[in-house]
CSV table of N, CA and C in Angstrom, one decimal:
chain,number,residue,atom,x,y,z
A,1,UNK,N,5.2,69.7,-51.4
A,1,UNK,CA,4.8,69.6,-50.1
A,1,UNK,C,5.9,68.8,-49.2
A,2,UNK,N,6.2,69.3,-47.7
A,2,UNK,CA,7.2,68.9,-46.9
A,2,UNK,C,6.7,67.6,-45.7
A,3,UNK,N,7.7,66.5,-46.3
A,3,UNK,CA,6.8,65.3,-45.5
A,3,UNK,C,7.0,65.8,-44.0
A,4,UNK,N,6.1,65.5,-43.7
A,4,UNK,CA,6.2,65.4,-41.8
A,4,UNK,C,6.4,64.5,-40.9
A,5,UNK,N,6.3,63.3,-41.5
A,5,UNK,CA,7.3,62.4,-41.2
A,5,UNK,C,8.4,62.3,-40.8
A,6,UNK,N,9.0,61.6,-39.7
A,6,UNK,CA,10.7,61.2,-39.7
A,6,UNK,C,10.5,59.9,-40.0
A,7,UNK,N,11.4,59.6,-40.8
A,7,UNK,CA,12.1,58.2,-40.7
A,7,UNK,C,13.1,58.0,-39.9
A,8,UNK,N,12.9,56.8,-39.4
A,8,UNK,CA,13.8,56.1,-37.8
A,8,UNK,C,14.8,55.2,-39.0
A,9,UNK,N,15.8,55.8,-38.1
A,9,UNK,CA,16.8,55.1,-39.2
A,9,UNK,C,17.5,54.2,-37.8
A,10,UNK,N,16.9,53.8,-36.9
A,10,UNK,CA,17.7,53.6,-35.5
A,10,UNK,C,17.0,51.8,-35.9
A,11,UNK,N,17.8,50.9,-35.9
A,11,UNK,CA,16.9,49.6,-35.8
A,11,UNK,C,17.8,49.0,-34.0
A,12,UNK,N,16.9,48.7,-33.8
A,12,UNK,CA,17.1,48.0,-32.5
A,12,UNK,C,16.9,46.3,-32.3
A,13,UNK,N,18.4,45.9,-31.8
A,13,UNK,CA,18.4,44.9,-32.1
A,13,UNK,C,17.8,44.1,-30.7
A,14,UNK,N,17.6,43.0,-31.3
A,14,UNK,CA,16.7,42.1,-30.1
A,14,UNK,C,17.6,41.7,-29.0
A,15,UNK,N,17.0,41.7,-27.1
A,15,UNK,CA,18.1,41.5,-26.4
A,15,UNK,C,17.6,40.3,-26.1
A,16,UNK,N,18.6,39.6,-26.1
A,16,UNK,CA,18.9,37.9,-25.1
A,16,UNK,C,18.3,37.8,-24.3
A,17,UNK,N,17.5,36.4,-24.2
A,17,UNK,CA,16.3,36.3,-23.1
A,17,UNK,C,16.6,35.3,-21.9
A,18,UNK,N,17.1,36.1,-21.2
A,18,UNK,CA,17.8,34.8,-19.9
A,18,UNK,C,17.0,34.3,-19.2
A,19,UNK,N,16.7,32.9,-19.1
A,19,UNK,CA,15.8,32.7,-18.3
A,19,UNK,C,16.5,31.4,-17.2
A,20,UNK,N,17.8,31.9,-16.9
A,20,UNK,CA,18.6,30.8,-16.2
A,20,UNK,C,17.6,31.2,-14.9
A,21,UNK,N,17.5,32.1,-14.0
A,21,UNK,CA,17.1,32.1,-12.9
A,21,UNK,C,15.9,31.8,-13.1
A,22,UNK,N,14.8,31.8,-14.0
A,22,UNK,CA,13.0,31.3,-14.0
A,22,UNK,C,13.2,30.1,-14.2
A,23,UNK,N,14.4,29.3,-14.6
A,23,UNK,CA,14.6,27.7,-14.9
A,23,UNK,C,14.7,27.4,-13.6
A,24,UNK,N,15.4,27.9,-12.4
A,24,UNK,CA,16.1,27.4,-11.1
A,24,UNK,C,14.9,27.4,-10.2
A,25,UNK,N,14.0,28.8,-10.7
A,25,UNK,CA,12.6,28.5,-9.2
A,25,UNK,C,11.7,27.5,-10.0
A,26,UNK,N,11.3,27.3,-11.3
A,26,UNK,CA,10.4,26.5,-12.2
A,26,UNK,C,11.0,24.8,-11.3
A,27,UNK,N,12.5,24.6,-11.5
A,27,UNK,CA,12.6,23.2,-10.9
A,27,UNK,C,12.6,23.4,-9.4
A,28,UNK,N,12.6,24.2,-8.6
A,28,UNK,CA,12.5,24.0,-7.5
A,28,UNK,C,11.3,23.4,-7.2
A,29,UNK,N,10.2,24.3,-7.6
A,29,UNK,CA,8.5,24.5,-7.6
A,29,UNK,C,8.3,22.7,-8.2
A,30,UNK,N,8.8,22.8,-9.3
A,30,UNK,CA,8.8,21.1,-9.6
A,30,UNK,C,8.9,20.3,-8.6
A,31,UNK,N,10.1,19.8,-7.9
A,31,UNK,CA,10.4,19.5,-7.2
A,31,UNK,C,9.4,19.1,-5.6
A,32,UNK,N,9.1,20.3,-5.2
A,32,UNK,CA,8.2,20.7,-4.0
A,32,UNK,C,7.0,19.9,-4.6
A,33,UNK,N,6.1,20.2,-5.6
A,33,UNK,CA,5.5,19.5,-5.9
A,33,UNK,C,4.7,18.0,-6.4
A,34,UNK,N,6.3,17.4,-6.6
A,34,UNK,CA,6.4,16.6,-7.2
A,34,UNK,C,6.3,15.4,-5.6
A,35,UNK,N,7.3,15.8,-4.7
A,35,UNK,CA,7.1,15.9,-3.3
A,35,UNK,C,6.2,15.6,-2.0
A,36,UNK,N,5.2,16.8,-2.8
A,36,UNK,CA,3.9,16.7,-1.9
A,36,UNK,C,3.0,16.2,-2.2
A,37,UNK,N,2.6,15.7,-3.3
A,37,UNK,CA,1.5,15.3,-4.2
A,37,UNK,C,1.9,13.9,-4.8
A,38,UNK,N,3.1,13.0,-4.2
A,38,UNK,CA,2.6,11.9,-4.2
A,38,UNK,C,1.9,11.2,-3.8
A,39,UNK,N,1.3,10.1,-4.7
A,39,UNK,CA,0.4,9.4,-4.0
A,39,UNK,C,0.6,8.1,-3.6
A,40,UNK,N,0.4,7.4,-2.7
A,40,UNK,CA,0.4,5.7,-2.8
A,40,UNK,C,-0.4,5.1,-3.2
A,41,UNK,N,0.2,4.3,-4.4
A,41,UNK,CA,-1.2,3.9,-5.2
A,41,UNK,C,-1.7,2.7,-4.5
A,42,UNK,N,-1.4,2.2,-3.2
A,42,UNK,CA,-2.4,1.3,-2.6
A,42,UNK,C,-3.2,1.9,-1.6
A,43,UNK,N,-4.3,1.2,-2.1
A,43,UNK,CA,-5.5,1.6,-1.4
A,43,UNK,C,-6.1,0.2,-0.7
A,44,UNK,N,-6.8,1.0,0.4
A,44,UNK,CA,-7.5,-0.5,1.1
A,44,UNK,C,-8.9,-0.1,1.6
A,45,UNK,N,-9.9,-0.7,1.8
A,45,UNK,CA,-11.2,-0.9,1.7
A,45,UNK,C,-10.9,-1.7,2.6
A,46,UNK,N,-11.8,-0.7,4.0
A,46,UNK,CA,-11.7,-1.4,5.1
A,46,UNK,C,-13.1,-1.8,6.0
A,47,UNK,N,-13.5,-3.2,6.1
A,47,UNK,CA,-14.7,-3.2,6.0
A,47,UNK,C,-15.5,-2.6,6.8
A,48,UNK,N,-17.0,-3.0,7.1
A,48,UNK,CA,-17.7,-1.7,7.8
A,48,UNK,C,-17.8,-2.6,9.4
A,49,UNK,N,-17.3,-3.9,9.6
A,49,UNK,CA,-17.1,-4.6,10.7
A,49,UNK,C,-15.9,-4.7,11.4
A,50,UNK,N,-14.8,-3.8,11.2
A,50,UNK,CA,-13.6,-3.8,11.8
A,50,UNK,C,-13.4,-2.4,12.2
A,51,UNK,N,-13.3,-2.1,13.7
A,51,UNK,CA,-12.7,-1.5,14.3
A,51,UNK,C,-11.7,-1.0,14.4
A,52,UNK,N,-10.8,-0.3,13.7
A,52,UNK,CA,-9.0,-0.4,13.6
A,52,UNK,C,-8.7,0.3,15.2
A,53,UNK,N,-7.6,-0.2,15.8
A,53,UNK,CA,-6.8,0.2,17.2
A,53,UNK,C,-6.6,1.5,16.3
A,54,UNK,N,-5.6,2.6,17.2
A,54,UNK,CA,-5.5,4.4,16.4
A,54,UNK,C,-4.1,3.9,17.6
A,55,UNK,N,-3.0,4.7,16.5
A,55,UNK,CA,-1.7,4.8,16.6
A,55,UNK,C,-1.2,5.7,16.3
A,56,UNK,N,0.0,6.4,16.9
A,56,UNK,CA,0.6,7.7,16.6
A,56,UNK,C,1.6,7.3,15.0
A,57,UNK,N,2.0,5.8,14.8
A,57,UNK,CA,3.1,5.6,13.5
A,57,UNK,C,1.7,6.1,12.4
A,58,UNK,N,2.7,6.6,11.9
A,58,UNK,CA,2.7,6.8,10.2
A,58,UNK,C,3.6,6.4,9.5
A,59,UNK,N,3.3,5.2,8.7
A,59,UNK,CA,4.4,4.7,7.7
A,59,UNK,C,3.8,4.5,6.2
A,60,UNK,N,4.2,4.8,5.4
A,60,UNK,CA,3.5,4.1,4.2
A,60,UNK,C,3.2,2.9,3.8
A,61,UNK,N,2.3,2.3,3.0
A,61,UNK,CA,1.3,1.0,3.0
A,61,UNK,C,2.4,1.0,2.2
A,62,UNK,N,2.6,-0.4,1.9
A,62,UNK,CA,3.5,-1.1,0.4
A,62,UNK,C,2.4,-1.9,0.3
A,63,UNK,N,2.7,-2.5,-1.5
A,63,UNK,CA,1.6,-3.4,-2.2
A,63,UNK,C,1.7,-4.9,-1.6
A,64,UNK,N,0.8,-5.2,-0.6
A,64,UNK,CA,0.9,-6.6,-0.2
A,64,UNK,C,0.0,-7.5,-0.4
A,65,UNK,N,-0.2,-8.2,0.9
A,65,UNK,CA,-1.4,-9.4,0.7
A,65,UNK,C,-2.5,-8.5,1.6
A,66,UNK,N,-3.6,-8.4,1.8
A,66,UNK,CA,-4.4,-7.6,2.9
A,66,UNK,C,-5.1,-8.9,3.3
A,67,UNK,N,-5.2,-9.3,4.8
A,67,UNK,CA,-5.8,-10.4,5.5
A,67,UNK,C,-6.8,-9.4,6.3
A,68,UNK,N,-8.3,-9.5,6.4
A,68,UNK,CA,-9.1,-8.5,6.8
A,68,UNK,C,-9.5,-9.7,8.1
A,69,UNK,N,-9.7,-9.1,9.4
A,69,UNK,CA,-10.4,-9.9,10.9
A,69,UNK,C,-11.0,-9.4,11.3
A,70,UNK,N,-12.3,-9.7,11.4
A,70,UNK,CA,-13.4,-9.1,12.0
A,70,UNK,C,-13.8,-10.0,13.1
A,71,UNK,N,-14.8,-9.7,13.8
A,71,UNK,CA,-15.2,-10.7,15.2
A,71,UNK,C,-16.3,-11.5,14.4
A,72,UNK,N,-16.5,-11.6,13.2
A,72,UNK,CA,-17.6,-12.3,12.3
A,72,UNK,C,-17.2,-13.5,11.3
A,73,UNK,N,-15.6,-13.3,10.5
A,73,UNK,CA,-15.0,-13.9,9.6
A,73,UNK,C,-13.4,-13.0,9.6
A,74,UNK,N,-12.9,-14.0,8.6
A,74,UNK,CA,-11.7,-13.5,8.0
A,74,UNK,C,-11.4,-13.5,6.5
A,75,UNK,N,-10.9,-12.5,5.9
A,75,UNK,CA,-11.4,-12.2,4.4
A,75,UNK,C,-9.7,-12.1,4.2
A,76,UNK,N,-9.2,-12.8,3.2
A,76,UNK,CA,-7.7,-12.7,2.3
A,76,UNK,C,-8.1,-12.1,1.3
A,77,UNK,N,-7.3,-10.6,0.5
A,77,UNK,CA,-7.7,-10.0,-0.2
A,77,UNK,C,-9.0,-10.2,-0.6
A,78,UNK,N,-10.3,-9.7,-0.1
A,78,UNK,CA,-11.3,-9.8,0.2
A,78,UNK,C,-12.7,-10.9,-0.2
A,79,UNK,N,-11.9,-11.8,-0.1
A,79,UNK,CA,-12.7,-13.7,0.0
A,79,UNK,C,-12.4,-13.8,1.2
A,80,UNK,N,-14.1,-14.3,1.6
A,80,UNK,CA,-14.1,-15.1,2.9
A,80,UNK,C,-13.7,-16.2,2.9
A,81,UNK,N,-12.8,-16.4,4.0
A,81,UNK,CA,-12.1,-18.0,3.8
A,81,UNK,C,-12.7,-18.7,4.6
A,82,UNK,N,-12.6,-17.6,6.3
A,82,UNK,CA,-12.9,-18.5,7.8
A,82,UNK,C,-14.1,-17.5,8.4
A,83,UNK,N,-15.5,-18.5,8.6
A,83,UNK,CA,-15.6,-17.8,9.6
A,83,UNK,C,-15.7,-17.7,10.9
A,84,UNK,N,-16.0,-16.7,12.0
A,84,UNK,CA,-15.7,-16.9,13.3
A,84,UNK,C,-17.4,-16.9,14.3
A,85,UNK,N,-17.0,-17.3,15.3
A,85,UNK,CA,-18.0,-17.1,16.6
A,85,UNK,C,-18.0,-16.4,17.6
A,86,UNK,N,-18.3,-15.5,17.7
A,86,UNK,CA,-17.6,-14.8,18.8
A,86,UNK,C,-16.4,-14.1,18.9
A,87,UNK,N,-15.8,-13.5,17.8
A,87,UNK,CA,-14.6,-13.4,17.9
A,87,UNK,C,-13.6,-14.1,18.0
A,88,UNK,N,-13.8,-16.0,17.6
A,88,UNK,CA,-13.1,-16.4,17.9
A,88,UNK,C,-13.4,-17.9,16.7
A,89,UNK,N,-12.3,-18.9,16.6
A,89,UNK,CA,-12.3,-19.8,15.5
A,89,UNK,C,-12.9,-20.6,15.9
A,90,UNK,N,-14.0,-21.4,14.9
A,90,UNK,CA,-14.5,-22.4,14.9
A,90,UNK,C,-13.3,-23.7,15.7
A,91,UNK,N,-13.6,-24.8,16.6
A,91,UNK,CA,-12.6,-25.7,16.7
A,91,UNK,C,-12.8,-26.9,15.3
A,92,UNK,N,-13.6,-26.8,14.4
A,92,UNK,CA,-13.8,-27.1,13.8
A,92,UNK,C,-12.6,-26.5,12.1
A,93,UNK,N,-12.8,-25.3,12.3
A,93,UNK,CA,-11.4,-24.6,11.3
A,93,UNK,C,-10.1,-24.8,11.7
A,94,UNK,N,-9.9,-25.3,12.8
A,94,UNK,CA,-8.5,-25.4,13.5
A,94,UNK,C,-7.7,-26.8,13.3
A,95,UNK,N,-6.6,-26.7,13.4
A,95,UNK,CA,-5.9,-28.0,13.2
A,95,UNK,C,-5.5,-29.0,14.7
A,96,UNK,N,-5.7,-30.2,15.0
A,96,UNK,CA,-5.6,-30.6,15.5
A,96,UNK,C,-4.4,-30.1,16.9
A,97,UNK,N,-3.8,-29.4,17.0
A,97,UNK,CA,-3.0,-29.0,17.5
A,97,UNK,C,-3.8,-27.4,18.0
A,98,UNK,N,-4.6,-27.1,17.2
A,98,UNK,CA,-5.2,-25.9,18.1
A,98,UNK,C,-4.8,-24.8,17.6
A,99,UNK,N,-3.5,-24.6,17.0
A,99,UNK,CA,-3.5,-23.7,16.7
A,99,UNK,C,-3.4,-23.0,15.0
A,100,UNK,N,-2.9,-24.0,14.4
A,100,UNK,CA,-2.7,-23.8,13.1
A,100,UNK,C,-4.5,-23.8,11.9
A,101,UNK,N,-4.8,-22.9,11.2
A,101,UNK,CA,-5.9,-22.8,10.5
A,101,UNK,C,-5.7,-23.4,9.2
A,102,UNK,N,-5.9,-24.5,8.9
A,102,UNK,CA,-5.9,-25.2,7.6
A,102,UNK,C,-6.0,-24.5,6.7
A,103,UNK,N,-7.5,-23.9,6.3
A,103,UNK,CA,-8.2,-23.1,5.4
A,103,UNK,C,-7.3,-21.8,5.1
A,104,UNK,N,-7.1,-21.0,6.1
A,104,UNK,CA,-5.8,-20.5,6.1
A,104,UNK,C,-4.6,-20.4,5.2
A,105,UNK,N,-3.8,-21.6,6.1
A,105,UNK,CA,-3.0,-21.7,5.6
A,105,UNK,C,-2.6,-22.1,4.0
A,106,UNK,N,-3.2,-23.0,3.2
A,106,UNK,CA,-4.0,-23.4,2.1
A,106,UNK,C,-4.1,-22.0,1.1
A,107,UNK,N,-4.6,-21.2,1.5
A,107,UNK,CA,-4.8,-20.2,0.7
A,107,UNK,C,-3.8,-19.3,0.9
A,108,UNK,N,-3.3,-19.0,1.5
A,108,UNK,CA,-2.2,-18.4,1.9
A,108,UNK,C,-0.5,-18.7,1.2
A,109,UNK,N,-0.6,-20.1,1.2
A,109,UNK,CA,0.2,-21.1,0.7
A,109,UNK,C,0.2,-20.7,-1.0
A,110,UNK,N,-1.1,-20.3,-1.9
A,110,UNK,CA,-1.4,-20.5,-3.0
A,110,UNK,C,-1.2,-18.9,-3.3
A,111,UNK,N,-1.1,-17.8,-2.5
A,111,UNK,CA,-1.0,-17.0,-2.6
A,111,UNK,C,0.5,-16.6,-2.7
A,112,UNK,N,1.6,-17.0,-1.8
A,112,UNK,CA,2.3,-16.9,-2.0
A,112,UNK,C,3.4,-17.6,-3.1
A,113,UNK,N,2.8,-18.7,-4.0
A,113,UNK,CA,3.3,-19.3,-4.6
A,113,UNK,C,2.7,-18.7,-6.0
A,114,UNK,N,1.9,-17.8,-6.0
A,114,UNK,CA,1.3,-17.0,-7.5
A,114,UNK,C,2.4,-16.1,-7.6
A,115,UNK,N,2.4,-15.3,-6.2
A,115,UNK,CA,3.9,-14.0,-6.2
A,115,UNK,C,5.3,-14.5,-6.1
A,116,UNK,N,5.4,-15.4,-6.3
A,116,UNK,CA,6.6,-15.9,-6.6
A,116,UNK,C,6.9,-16.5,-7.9
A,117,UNK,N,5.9,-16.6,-8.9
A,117,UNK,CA,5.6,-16.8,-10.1
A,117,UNK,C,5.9,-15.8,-11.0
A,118,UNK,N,4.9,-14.5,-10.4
A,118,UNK,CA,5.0,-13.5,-11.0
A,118,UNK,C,5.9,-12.8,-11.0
A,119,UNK,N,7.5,-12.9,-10.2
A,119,UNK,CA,8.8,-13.0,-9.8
A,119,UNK,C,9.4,-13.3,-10.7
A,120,UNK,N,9.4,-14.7,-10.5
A,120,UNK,CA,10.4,-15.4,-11.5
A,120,UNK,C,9.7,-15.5,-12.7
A,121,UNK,N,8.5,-14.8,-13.5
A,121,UNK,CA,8.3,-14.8,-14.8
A,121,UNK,C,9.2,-13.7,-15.2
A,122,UNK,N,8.5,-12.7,-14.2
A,122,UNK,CA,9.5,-10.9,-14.6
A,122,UNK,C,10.5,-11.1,-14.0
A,123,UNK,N,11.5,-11.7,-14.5
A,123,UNK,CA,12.9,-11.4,-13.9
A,123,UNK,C,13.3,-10.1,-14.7
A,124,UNK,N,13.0,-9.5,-15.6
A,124,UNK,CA,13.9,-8.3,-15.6
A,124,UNK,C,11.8,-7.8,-16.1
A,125,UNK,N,11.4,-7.0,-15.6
A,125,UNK,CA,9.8,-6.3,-15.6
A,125,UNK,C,10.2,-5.1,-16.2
A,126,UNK,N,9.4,-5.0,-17.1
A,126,UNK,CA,9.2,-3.4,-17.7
A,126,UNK,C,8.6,-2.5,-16.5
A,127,UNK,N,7.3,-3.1,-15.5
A,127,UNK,CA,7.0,-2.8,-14.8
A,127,UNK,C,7.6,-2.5,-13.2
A,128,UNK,N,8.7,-1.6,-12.7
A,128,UNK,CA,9.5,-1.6,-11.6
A,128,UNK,C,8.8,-1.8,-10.2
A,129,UNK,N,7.3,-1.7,-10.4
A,129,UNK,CA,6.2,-2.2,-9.3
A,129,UNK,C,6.3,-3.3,-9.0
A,130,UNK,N,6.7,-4.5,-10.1
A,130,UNK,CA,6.7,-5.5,-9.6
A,130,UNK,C,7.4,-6.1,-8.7
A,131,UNK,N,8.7,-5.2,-8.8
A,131,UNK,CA,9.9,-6.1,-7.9
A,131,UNK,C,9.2,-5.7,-6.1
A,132,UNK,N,8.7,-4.8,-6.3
A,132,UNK,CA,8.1,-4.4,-5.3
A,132,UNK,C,7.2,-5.2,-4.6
A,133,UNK,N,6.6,-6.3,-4.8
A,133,UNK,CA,5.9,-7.4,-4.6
A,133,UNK,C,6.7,-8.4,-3.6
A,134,UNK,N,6.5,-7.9,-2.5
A,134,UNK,CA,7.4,-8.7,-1.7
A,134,UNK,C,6.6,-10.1,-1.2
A,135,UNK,N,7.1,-11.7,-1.5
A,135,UNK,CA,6.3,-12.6,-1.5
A,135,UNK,C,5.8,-12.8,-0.1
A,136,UNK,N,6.4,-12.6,1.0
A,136,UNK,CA,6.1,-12.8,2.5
A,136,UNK,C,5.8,-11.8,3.4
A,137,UNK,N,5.0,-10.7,1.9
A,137,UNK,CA,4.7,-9.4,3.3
A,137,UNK,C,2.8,-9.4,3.0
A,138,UNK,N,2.4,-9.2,4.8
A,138,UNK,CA,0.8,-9.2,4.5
A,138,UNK,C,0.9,-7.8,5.4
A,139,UNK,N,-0.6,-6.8,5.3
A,139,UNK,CA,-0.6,-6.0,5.9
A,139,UNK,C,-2.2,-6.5,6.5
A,140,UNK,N,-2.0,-6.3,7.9
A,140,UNK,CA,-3.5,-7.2,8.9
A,140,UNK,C,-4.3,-5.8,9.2
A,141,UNK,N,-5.4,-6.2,8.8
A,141,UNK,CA,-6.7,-5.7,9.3
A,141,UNK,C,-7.2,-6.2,10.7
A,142,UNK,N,-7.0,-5.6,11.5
A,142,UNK,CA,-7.9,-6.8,13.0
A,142,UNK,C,-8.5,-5.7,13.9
A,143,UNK,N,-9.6,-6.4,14.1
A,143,UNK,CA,-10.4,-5.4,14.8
A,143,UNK,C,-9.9,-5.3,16.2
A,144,UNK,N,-9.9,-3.8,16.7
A,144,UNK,CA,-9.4,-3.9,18.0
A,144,UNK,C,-10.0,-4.5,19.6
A,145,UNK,N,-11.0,-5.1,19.0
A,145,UNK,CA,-11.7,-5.7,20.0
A,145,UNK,C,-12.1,-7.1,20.5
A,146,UNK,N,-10.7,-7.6,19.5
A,146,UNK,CA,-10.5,-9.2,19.2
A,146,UNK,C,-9.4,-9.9,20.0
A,147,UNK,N,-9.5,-11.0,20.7
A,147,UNK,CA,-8.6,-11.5,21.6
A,147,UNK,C,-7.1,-11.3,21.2
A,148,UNK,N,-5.7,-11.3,21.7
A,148,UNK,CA,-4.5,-11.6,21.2
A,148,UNK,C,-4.7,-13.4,21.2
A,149,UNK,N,-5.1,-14.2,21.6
A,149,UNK,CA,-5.4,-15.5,21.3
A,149,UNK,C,-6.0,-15.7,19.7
A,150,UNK,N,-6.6,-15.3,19.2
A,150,UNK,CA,-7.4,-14.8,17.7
A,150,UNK,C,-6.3,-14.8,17.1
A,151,UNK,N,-5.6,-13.3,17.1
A,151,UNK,CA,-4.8,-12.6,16.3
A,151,UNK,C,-3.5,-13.8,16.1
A,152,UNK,N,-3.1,-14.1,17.5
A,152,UNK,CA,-2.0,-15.1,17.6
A,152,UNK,C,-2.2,-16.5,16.7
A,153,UNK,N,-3.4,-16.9,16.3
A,153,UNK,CA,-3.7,-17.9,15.5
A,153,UNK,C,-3.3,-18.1,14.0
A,154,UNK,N,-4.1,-16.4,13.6
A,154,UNK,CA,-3.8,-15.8,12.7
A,154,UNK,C,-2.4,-15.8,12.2
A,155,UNK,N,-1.3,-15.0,13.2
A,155,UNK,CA,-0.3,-15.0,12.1
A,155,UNK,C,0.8,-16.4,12.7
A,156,UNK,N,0.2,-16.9,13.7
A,156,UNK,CA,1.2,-18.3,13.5
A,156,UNK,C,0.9,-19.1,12.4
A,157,UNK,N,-0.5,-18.9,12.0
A,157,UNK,CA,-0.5,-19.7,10.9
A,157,UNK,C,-0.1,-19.1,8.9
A,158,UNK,N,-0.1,-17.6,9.2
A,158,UNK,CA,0.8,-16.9,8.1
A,158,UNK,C,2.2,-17.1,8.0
A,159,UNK,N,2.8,-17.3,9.1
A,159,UNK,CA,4.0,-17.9,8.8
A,159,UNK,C,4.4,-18.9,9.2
A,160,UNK,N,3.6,-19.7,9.3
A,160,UNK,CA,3.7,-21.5,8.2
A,160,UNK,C,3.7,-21.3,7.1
A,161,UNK,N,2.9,-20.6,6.4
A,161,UNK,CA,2.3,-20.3,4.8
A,161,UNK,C,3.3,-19.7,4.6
A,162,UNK,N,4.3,-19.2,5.3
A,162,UNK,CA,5.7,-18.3,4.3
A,162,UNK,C,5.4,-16.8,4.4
A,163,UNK,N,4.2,-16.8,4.9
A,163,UNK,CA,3.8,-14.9,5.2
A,163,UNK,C,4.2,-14.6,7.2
A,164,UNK,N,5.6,-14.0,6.5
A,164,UNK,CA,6.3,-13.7,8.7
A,164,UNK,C,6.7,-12.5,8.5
A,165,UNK,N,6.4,-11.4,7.1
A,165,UNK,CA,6.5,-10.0,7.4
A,165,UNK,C,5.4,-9.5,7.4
A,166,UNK,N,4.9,-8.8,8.4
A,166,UNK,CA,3.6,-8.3,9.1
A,166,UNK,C,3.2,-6.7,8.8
A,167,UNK,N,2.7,-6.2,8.5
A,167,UNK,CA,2.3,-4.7,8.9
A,167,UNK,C,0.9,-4.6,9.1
A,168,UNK,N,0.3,-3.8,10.4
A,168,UNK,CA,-0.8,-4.0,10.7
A,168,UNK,C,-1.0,-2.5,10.5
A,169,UNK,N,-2.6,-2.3,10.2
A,169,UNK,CA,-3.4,-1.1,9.5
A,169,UNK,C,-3.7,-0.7,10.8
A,170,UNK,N,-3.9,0.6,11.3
A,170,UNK,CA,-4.2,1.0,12.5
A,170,UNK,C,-4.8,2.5,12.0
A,171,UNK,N,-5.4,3.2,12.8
A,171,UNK,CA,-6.1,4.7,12.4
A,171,UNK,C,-5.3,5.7,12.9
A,172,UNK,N,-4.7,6.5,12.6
A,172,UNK,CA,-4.0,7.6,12.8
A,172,UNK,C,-4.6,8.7,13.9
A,173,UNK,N,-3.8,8.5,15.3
A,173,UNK,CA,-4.1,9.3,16.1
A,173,UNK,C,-4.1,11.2,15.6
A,174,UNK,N,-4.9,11.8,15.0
A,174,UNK,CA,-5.3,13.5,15.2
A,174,UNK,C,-4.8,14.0,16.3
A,175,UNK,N,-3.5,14.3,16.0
A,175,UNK,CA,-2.3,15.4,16.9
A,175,UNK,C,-2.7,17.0,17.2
């Protein structure tokens, strides 16, 4: 009997798999995404008594001190230190001179002398966040409905305490 079969005597050899160009849009795509989908890992919890003023800047938050002012109290990283009357300071929290806040300053003082610890412990940090800890930066919470007399108490007396870099939280004006 006559096989009916062919045999393929043809072997074909394997072709080269280029993937220079799918490597070039894969890192671009990386890239773009990598990009858009950062996040800032500071977050703030802003309380349900503060008003924020709305502002057209947009800058990113860095990891600081958060001083929260309401027309009720004032909260450092969120401990009540002082509280208020009216929107305004006990003459009793104030220092003989009127303007400087003891209590304030005090904690402020203890605050900035922990981040300066945590400094000079990590001089060389596995963690690169840390250096990032800048000892004299606060970011202010104040409600927009609070005197500049208030506010002015506030950071003249943060920078007595060594806190005179400022960035204030504001709401982002919807363009």
């Amino acid at each position: 009997m006559i096989s009916l079969r062919r045999k393929s005597s043809v072997k074909l050899e394997p072709l080269p798999l280029n993937i220079t160009s799918l490597m070039d849009v894969l890192t671009v795509l990386l890239f773009f995404l990598i990009r858009f989908f950062t996040v800032n890992p500071m977050t703030l919890s802003i309380p349900k008594d503060i008003a924020l003023p709305k502002a057209s800047v947009n800058q990113q938050i860095i990891e600081a001190l958060v001083i929260s002012l309401s027309k009720n109290e004032l909260r450092i990283q969120g401990h009540l230190v002082v509280t208020l009357e009216g929107g305004s300071f006990k003459k009793s929290d104030l220092a003989p001179n009127g303007v400087i806040i003891p209590k304030v300053q005090t904690y402020l003082a203890s605050e900035i002398d922990k981040r300066k610890n945590i400094l000079e412990d990590n001089e060389h940090p596995t963690n690169p966040a840390i250096k990032e800890l800048p000892p004299g930066k606060v970011i202010i919470q104040v409600d927009k409905d609070l005197t500049f007399d208030t506010i002015k108490r506030l950071l003249h007396t943060a920078t007595k305490a060594g806190h005179g870099d400022f960035q204030f939280l504001v709401t982002t004006i919807q363009q």
